[in-house]
Amino acid sequence: MESPIKNAFQCVNEIYRNCVRILTTADLLLEEKQFSRFNWEHVFKEPTESDYRSNCLYNLKQADSLLSGYLFHQYESAKYKKQLFTFSTVPWRIKTPELFTPVCCFTLFSNNLTPSWVYWAGAMPIWNEKNDFDGQIHEYNTSMALISIDSKKLIDETVVGKKVIGISVPLEKITSSNHIINLLINPLLESLK
C-alpha cells in the first residue's frame, strides 16, 4: 500500500509532466506558424519575499517555495518584430493560492531590450489577485496587486507601453492540440490583425 505522501508527490509530478507536454505541443504548433523559440530558461521559480533556500524547511511558506510557479517558453516571429510571445502553464502560485485557478496563458509584449531577466513579464496574467481565465483578451499592467516594486520597475524600463496583452484559460481545459490552437494561439494572433 502506497503512503499518502508518496501519492501526493506522484500527483504533483504528473501535473508538471502534463505542463511540459502542453509546452512541447505549443512549440510544434507555433513552429508551424513560423515562430522560433528563445533559448531562455524553461522553468522559473516564482519569486518569494526572501531568496533564502535551505535543506531545512521551517514552515509551509518555505516548503511552497520549492514548487515552480510556472513553466513557459518564449517565441519571436519575423512577422511581429520586437514582440515576445510567451506560452505558459501555471499550475501553482505562492501568493494567495486560495484565490488562484491553474491556467494556461498565451501573451505578448513589445520590448525595448531582451535581457534574460525580463522573460517573466509574459506570465503577467497570474499576477492579478484573482486571476482571469475567461478565454478573453486582456491587457495587463504594473498596477496589478501581486507585482513587486522591483518587478514593476523592470517592466517600466523594458516593456513598451508598460503593458502585456494575453489570454488565459483554465489549465484543465487544455487536453488536446486543438484546444491550444483554438482557445489560446489563434484568438491572440487574430486580435493583432
XYZ file of N, CA and C in Angstrom:
579
model
N 0.846 -1.184 0.000
C 0.000 0.000 0.000
C 0.886 1.240 0.000
N 0.579 2.184 -0.910
C 1.376 3.402 -1.006
C 0.948 4.411 0.049
N 1.889 5.191 0.489
C 1.588 6.196 1.500
C 0.943 7.422 0.858
N 0.156 8.184 1.640
C -0.451 9.418 1.119
C 0.602 10.423 0.636
N 1.752 10.479 1.303
C 2.805 11.413 0.896
C 3.351 11.021 -0.472
N 3.600 9.742 -0.663
C 4.101 9.279 -1.956
C 3.076 9.555 -3.058
N 1.803 9.327 -2.766
C 0.741 9.614 -3.740
C 0.699 11.102 -4.085
N 0.884 11.957 -3.079
C 0.885 13.398 -3.322
C 2.048 13.800 -4.228
N 3.238 13.253 -3.975
C 4.392 13.550 -4.822
C 4.156 13.081 -6.255
N 3.550 11.929 -6.413
C 3.278 11.417 -7.760
C 2.263 12.300 -8.488
N 1.290 12.807 -7.756
C 0.299 13.700 -8.343
C 0.956 14.986 -8.841
N 1.788 15.600 -8.003
C 2.497 16.822 -8.396
C 3.398 16.542 -9.588
N 4.086 15.411 -9.568
C 4.949 15.030 -10.679
C 4.154 14.949 -11.985
N 2.980 14.347 -11.938
C 2.155 14.221 -13.149
C 1.653 15.573 -13.636
N 1.326 16.464 -12.702
C 0.884 17.808 -13.091
C 1.985 18.503 -13.884
N 3.212 18.475 -13.370
C 4.312 19.141 -14.071
C 4.661 18.442 -15.380
N 4.560 17.135 -15.420
C 4.805 16.407 -16.674
C 3.772 16.803 -17.726
N 2.514 16.961 -17.314
C 1.486 17.391 -18.263
C 1.719 18.823 -18.735
N 2.202 19.678 -17.855
C 2.533 21.050 -18.260
C 3.625 21.046 -19.331
N 4.624 20.214 -19.154
C 5.699 20.122 -20.148
C 5.164 19.559 -21.460
N 4.266 18.609 -21.397
C 3.645 18.079 -22.624
C 2.916 19.192 -23.381
N 2.192 20.041 -22.666
C 1.477 21.154 -23.290
C 2.472 22.109 -23.943
N 3.557 22.436 -23.242
C 4.566 23.340 -23.812
C 5.197 22.760 -25.070
N 5.498 21.485 -25.050
C 6.110 20.839 -26.211
C 5.155 20.878 -27.401
N 3.885 20.653 -27.149
C 2.888 20.727 -28.217
C 2.782 22.149 -28.755
N 2.786 23.142 -27.863
C 2.729 24.544 -28.295
C 3.946 24.886 -29.158
N 5.119 24.356 -28.811
C 6.318 24.577 -29.636
C 6.065 24.170 -31.080
N 5.531 22.985 -31.257
C 5.292 22.464 -32.604
C 4.234 23.285 -33.343
N 3.174 23.664 -32.654
C 2.107 24.440 -33.281
C 2.586 25.835 -33.680
N 3.386 26.465 -32.835
C 3.894 27.789 -33.165
C 4.974 27.720 -34.244
N 5.736 26.650 -34.271
C 6.726 26.465 -35.338
C 6.031 26.409 -36.702
N 4.870 25.765 -36.752
C 4.089 25.721 -38.000
C 3.661 27.113 -38.447
N 3.547 28.038 -37.496
C 3.152 29.413 -37.812
C 4.373 30.328 -37.947
N 5.546 29.738 -38.134
C 6.798 30.467 -38.386
C 7.332 31.224 -37.166
N 7.051 30.715 -35.971
C 7.620 31.281 -34.754
C 8.876 30.489 -34.397
N 9.841 31.167 -33.825
C 11.020 30.459 -33.313
C 11.125 30.727 -31.817
N 11.635 29.749 -31.093
C 11.667 29.834 -29.638
C 12.959 30.462 -29.149
N 12.829 31.335 -28.152
C 14.002 31.844 -27.449
C 14.583 30.716 -26.617
N 15.859 30.683 -26.487
C 16.505 29.626 -25.716
C 16.805 30.116 -24.296
N 15.765 30.602 -23.610
C 15.927 31.016 -22.231
C 15.470 29.890 -21.336
N 15.572 30.074 -20.051
C 15.189 29.018 -19.115
C 13.732 28.623 -19.307
N 13.460 27.360 -19.116
C 12.120 26.849 -19.331
C 11.277 26.888 -18.067
N 11.900 26.862 -16.926
C 11.168 26.835 -15.670
C 11.630 28.004 -14.825
N 10.700 28.753 -14.337
C 11.024 29.899 -13.493
C 10.447 29.668 -12.122
N 11.249 29.807 -11.098
C 10.730 29.677 -9.743
C 10.127 31.007 -9.336
N 8.890 30.961 -8.975
C 8.194 32.176 -8.590
C 8.953 32.870 -7.459
N 9.169 34.189 -7.580
C 9.941 34.868 -6.537
C 9.238 34.831 -5.189
N 9.995 34.662 -4.150
C 9.451 34.694 -2.797
C 9.934 35.968 -2.130
N 9.360 36.286 -0.995
C 9.774 37.504 -0.301
C 11.224 37.412 0.135
N 11.704 36.223 0.281
C 13.096 36.014 0.655
C 13.678 34.975 -0.289
N 14.882 35.190 -0.734
C 15.525 34.222 -1.611
C 16.172 33.100 -0.816
N 15.906 33.052 0.464
C 16.508 32.065 1.343
C 16.122 30.654 0.918
N 17.117 29.835 0.711
C 16.885 28.426 0.387
C 17.740 27.586 1.340
N 17.183 26.512 1.787
C 17.908 25.674 2.712
C 17.406 24.251 2.575
N 18.202 23.322 3.034
C 17.732 21.943 3.106
C 16.763 21.750 4.261
N 16.770 22.693 5.199
C 15.861 22.634 6.341
C 14.700 23.585 6.078
N 13.497 23.074 6.115
C 12.317 23.905 5.908
C 11.620 24.078 7.254
N 11.340 25.328 7.604
C 10.799 25.617 8.923
C 9.315 25.935 8.932
N 8.734 26.199 7.765
C 7.304 26.489 7.725
C 6.750 26.154 6.346
N 5.440 26.237 6.211
C 4.790 25.873 4.952
C 5.164 26.813 3.817
N 5.364 28.082 4.135
C 5.724 29.040 3.087
C 7.071 28.664 2.460
N 8.033 28.269 3.280
C 9.315 27.829 2.733
C 9.140 26.550 1.909
N 8.268 25.672 2.334
C 8.010 24.450 1.571
C 7.371 24.782 0.227
N 6.441 25.737 0.219
C 5.798 26.142 -1.026
C 6.803 26.683 -2.035
N 7.850 27.330 -1.553
C 8.823 27.948 -2.458
C 9.598 26.919 -3.274
N 9.521 25.654 -2.902
C 10.202 24.620 -3.670
C 9.467 24.282 -4.967
N 8.180 24.611 -5.047
C 7.409 24.333 -6.257
C 7.632 25.441 -7.277
N 7.767 25.075 -8.532
C 7.911 26.072 -9.585
C 6.602 26.821 -9.740
N 6.692 28.124 -9.895
C 5.484 28.920 -10.091
C 4.863 28.673 -11.438
N 5.668 28.685 -12.490
C 5.125 28.444 -13.815
C 6.212 27.939 -14.734
N 5.763 27.286 -15.796
C 6.657 26.766 -16.820
C 6.290 27.484 -18.110
N 7.288 27.824 -18.914
C 6.977 28.622 -20.094
C 8.036 28.448 -21.170
N 7.651 28.835 -22.370
C 8.575 29.032 -23.486
C 8.236 30.390 -24.091
N 9.244 31.047 -24.656
C 9.003 32.324 -25.326
C 9.419 32.226 -26.781
N 8.745 33.037 -27.606
C 8.914 32.958 -29.049
C 9.008 34.345 -29.660
N 9.578 34.364 -30.873
C 9.568 35.571 -31.689
C 9.187 35.167 -33.101
N 8.774 36.149 -33.882
C 8.382 35.904 -35.261
C 8.790 37.107 -36.091
N 9.283 36.863 -37.302
C 9.662 37.960 -38.190
C 8.445 38.829 -38.510
N 7.269 38.239 -38.470
C 6.039 38.979 -38.773
C 5.714 40.009 -37.688
N 6.079 39.723 -36.451
C 5.775 40.603 -35.315
C 7.091 41.063 -34.700
N 7.725 42.033 -35.313
C 9.058 42.467 -34.888
C 9.037 43.083 -33.486
N 10.072 42.787 -32.731
C 10.273 43.322 -31.371
C 9.161 42.943 -30.407
N 8.479 41.854 -30.671
C 7.454 41.386 -29.753
C 7.824 39.995 -29.275
N 7.680 39.789 -27.981
C 7.938 38.481 -27.389
C 6.603 37.829 -27.043
N 6.415 36.620 -27.526
C 5.231 35.844 -27.219
C 5.614 34.817 -26.158
N 4.771 34.650 -25.165
C 5.044 33.703 -24.090
C 3.885 32.726 -23.978
N 4.203 31.452 -24.007
C 3.208 30.410 -23.756
C 3.570 29.811 -22.415
N 2.646 29.851 -21.464
C 2.974 29.351 -20.128
C 1.858 28.479 -19.559
N 2.294 27.526 -18.776
C 1.392 26.703 -17.986
C 1.674 27.028 -16.530
N 0.618 27.291 -15.787
C 0.791 27.787 -14.421
C -0.049 26.948 -13.453
N 0.541 25.893 -12.907
C -0.224 25.036 -12.005
C -0.286 25.540 -10.567
N 0.522 26.541 -10.225
C 0.690 26.893 -8.818
C 1.082 28.349 -8.688
N 0.628 29.004 -7.630
C 1.074 30.362 -7.307
C 1.236 30.464 -5.805
N 2.359 30.966 -5.367
C 2.639 31.060 -3.928
C 1.750 32.099 -3.259
N 1.653 33.286 -3.861
C 0.873 34.354 -3.232
C -0.611 34.109 -3.445
N -1.364 34.176 -2.383
C -2.811 33.936 -2.343
C -3.233 32.737 -3.208
N -2.687 31.558 -2.929
C -3.042 30.393 -3.744
C -4.527 30.033 -3.657
N -5.180 30.419 -2.582
C -6.601 30.101 -2.423
C -7.475 30.857 -3.422
N -6.959 31.962 -4.005
C -7.709 32.742 -4.993
C -7.283 32.420 -6.421
N -6.380 31.463 -6.579
C -5.781 31.194 -7.880
C -6.380 29.965 -8.545
N -6.664 30.083 -9.827
C -7.086 28.951 -10.641
C -5.930 28.602 -11.577
N -5.452 27.364 -11.591
C -4.372 26.989 -12.509
C -4.773 27.305 -13.950
N -3.849 27.929 -14.691
C -4.166 28.409 -16.035
C -3.095 28.062 -17.049
N -3.497 28.194 -18.293
C -2.599 28.143 -19.428
C -2.760 29.498 -20.116
N -1.650 30.187 -20.418
C -1.694 31.548 -20.944
C -0.887 31.673 -22.233
N -1.313 32.594 -23.079
C -0.536 32.993 -24.250
C -0.557 34.508 -24.270
N 0.622 35.128 -24.195
C 0.713 36.579 -24.067
C 1.753 37.147 -25.027
N 1.719 38.478 -25.154
C 2.774 39.142 -25.906
C 3.027 40.517 -25.324
N 4.262 40.969 -25.494
C 4.618 42.340 -25.157
C 5.740 42.784 -26.078
N 5.775 44.096 -26.319
C 6.875 44.673 -27.084
C 7.951 45.074 -26.100
N 9.185 44.925 -26.525
C 10.272 45.170 -25.586
C 11.295 46.151 -26.138
N 11.874 46.933 -25.224
C 12.977 47.825 -25.574
C 14.279 47.049 -25.646
N 14.415 46.064 -24.802
C 15.618 45.243 -24.683
C 15.173 43.794 -24.609
N 16.100 42.876 -24.711
C 15.740 41.478 -24.457
C 16.687 40.866 -23.436
N 16.834 41.493 -22.283
C 17.677 40.871 -21.265
C 17.007 39.618 -20.734
N 17.796 38.659 -20.321
C 17.214 37.397 -19.879
C 16.344 37.570 -18.639
N 16.502 38.654 -17.904
C 15.739 38.801 -16.675
C 14.368 39.428 -16.875
N 13.949 39.685 -18.102
C 12.607 40.234 -18.299
C 11.632 39.185 -18.825
N 12.085 37.972 -19.043
C 11.221 36.980 -19.669
C 9.960 36.679 -18.864
N 10.003 36.803 -17.553
C 8.853 36.508 -16.710
C 7.687 37.458 -16.939
N 7.894 38.584 -17.612
C 6.793 39.530 -17.859
C 5.671 38.879 -18.659
N 5.981 37.855 -19.445
C 4.968 37.169 -20.225
C 3.970 36.386 -19.397
N 4.248 36.202 -18.129
C 3.317 35.475 -17.256
C 2.475 36.424 -16.407
N 2.360 37.680 -16.824
C 1.612 38.665 -16.037
C 0.160 38.301 -15.729
N -0.526 37.498 -16.542
C -1.922 37.190 -16.184
C -2.104 36.556 -14.808
N -1.081 35.950 -14.263
C -1.262 35.314 -12.951
C -1.046 36.280 -11.791
N -0.690 37.518 -12.088
C -0.379 38.450 -11.010
C -1.556 39.280 -10.535
N -2.728 39.064 -11.099
C -3.937 39.628 -10.504
C -4.243 38.791 -9.274
N -4.734 39.418 -8.225
C -5.001 38.634 -7.014
C -5.947 37.477 -7.318
N -7.015 37.769 -8.055
C -7.905 36.719 -8.554
C -7.705 36.712 -10.060
N -7.022 35.717 -10.560
C -6.597 35.716 -11.955
C -7.776 35.562 -12.931
N -7.568 36.101 -14.155
C -8.548 35.962 -15.235
C -8.285 34.657 -15.967
N -9.347 33.945 -16.306
C -9.185 32.713 -17.088
C -10.421 32.497 -17.961
N -10.956 33.589 -18.490
C -12.212 33.544 -19.229
C -12.049 33.343 -20.726
N -10.818 33.178 -21.215
C -10.603 32.975 -22.638
C -10.752 34.238 -23.462
N -10.748 35.398 -22.810
C -10.842 36.691 -23.499
C -9.488 37.391 -23.471
N -9.262 38.259 -24.452
C -8.024 39.044 -24.489
C -8.107 40.124 -23.405
N -7.061 40.209 -22.594
C -6.975 41.226 -21.540
C -5.662 41.982 -21.673
N -5.657 43.186 -21.150
C -4.428 43.973 -21.069
C -3.983 43.973 -19.616
N -2.713 43.693 -19.405
C -2.154 43.623 -18.056
C -1.085 44.691 -17.915
N -1.033 45.319 -16.736
C -0.005 46.335 -16.499
C 0.495 46.231 -15.073
N 1.364 47.140 -14.710
C 2.037 47.036 -13.410
C 1.169 47.479 -12.239
N -0.094 47.779 -12.476
C -0.958 48.144 -11.348
C -1.533 46.912 -10.648
N -1.232 45.736 -11.150
C -1.786 44.518 -10.561
C -1.194 44.271 -9.174
N -2.005 43.725 -8.312
C -1.713 43.652 -6.881
C -0.469 42.850 -6.509
N -0.165 41.796 -7.223
C 0.881 40.887 -6.773
C 2.251 41.143 -7.392
N 2.414 42.232 -8.110
C 3.715 42.542 -8.717
C 4.536 43.338 -7.709
N 5.756 42.898 -7.487
C 6.624 43.587 -6.531
C 7.102 44.921 -7.100
N 7.570 45.786 -6.236
C 8.084 47.090 -6.660
C 9.254 46.919 -7.617
N 10.153 45.990 -7.335
C 11.291 45.748 -8.226
C 10.844 45.257 -9.598
N 9.848 44.372 -9.616
C 9.338 43.865 -10.894
C 8.657 44.972 -11.685
N 7.914 45.840 -11.004
C 7.272 46.973 -11.679
C 8.319 47.849 -12.352
N 9.405 48.090 -11.647
C 10.466 48.944 -12.199
C 11.071 48.311 -13.456
N 11.352 47.011 -13.413
C 11.912 46.328 -14.586
C 10.952 46.366 -15.764
N 9.666 46.168 -15.503
C 8.671 46.219 -16.573
C 8.611 47.624 -17.165
N 8.597 48.635 -16.306
C 8.549 50.015 -16.778
C 9.743 50.347 -17.674
N 10.905 49.771 -17.370
C 12.122 50.059 -18.141
C 12.208 49.280 -19.441
N 11.611 48.114 -19.503
C 11.856 47.234 -20.643
C 10.646 46.927 -21.514
N 9.435 47.048 -20.986
C 8.239 46.695 -21.747
C 7.626 47.970 -22.328
N 7.519 48.026 -23.647
C 6.974 49.198 -24.326
C 5.525 49.391 -23.895
N 5.195 50.598 -23.477
C 3.831 50.890 -23.028
C 3.499 50.306 -21.672
N 4.454 49.627 -21.055
C 4.287 49.051 -19.717
C 3.093 48.104 -19.642
N 2.806 47.413 -20.754
C 1.648 46.524 -20.745
C 1.941 45.240 -21.503
N 1.198 44.224 -21.123
C 1.240 42.912 -21.761
C -0.193 42.588 -22.133
N -0.413 42.037 -23.328
C -1.759 41.572 -23.638
C -1.725 40.055 -23.696
N -2.839 39.444 -23.334
C -2.837 37.998 -23.327
C -4.200 37.395 -23.072
N -4.188 36.080 -23.108
C -5.407 35.302 -22.946
C -5.088 34.110 -22.042
N -6.008 33.751 -21.165
C -5.811 32.625 -20.249
C -7.068 31.773 -20.193
N -6.851 30.483 -20.059
C -7.958 29.536 -19.850
C -7.550 28.595 -18.723
N -8.510 27.959 -18.078
C -8.138 27.000 -17.032
C -7.238 25.903 -17.598
N -6.211 25.566 -16.868
C -5.248 24.560 -17.301
C -5.939 23.231 -17.620
N -6.954 22.895 -16.860
C -7.640 21.607 -17.069
C -8.412 21.549 -18.389
N -8.632 22.706 -19.044
C -9.327 22.720 -20.338
C -8.410 22.360 -21.503
N -7.106 22.368 -21.269
C -6.163 22.080 -22.356
C -5.871 20.586 -22.363
N -6.630 19.885 -23.190
C -6.490 18.423 -23.248
C -6.122 17.933 -24.642
N -5.949 18.869 -25.607
C -5.552 18.466 -26.958
C -4.868 19.638 -27.655
N -4.203 19.339 -28.753
C -3.552 20.406 -29.510
C -4.590 21.362 -30.103
N -5.789 20.858 -30.410
C -6.853 21.739 -30.906
C -7.221 22.800 -29.871
N -7.205 22.437 -28.594
C -7.504 23.413 -27.548
C -6.432 24.498 -27.502
N -5.175 24.110 -27.640
C -4.078 25.095 -27.626
C -4.261 26.096 -28.764
N -4.538 25.585 -29.964
C -4.721 26.455 -31.136
C -5.976 27.308 -31.017
N -7.107 26.669 -30.725
C -8.401 27.364 -30.791
C -8.711 28.238 -29.586
N -8.195 27.875 -28.412
C -8.507 28.656 -27.207
C -7.455 29.717 -26.886
N -6.218 29.533 -27.375
C -5.137 30.444 -26.983
C -4.423 31.093 -28.170
N -3.804 30.291 -29.013
C -2.947 30.863 -30.060
C -3.747 31.684 -31.076
N -4.743 31.078 -31.707
C -5.497 31.801 -32.742
C -6.187 33.059 -32.229
N -6.865 33.021 -31.071
C -7.508 34.254 -30.616
C -6.532 35.417 -30.407
N -5.366 35.142 -29.856
C -4.414 36.228 -29.633
C -3.862 36.735 -30.968
N -3.491 35.851 -31.860
C -2.946 36.286 -33.148
C -3.994 37.020 -33.972
N -5.233 36.575 -33.918
C -6.297 37.267 -34.656
C -6.563 38.659 -34.102
N -6.327 38.866 -32.820
C -6.532 40.199 -32.228
C -5.485 41.203 -32.703
N -4.402 40.715 -33.302
C -3.339 41.601 -33.776
C -3.569 42.091 -35.204
N -4.551 41.517 -35.888
C -4.810 41.886 -37.289
C -5.511 43.216 -37.393
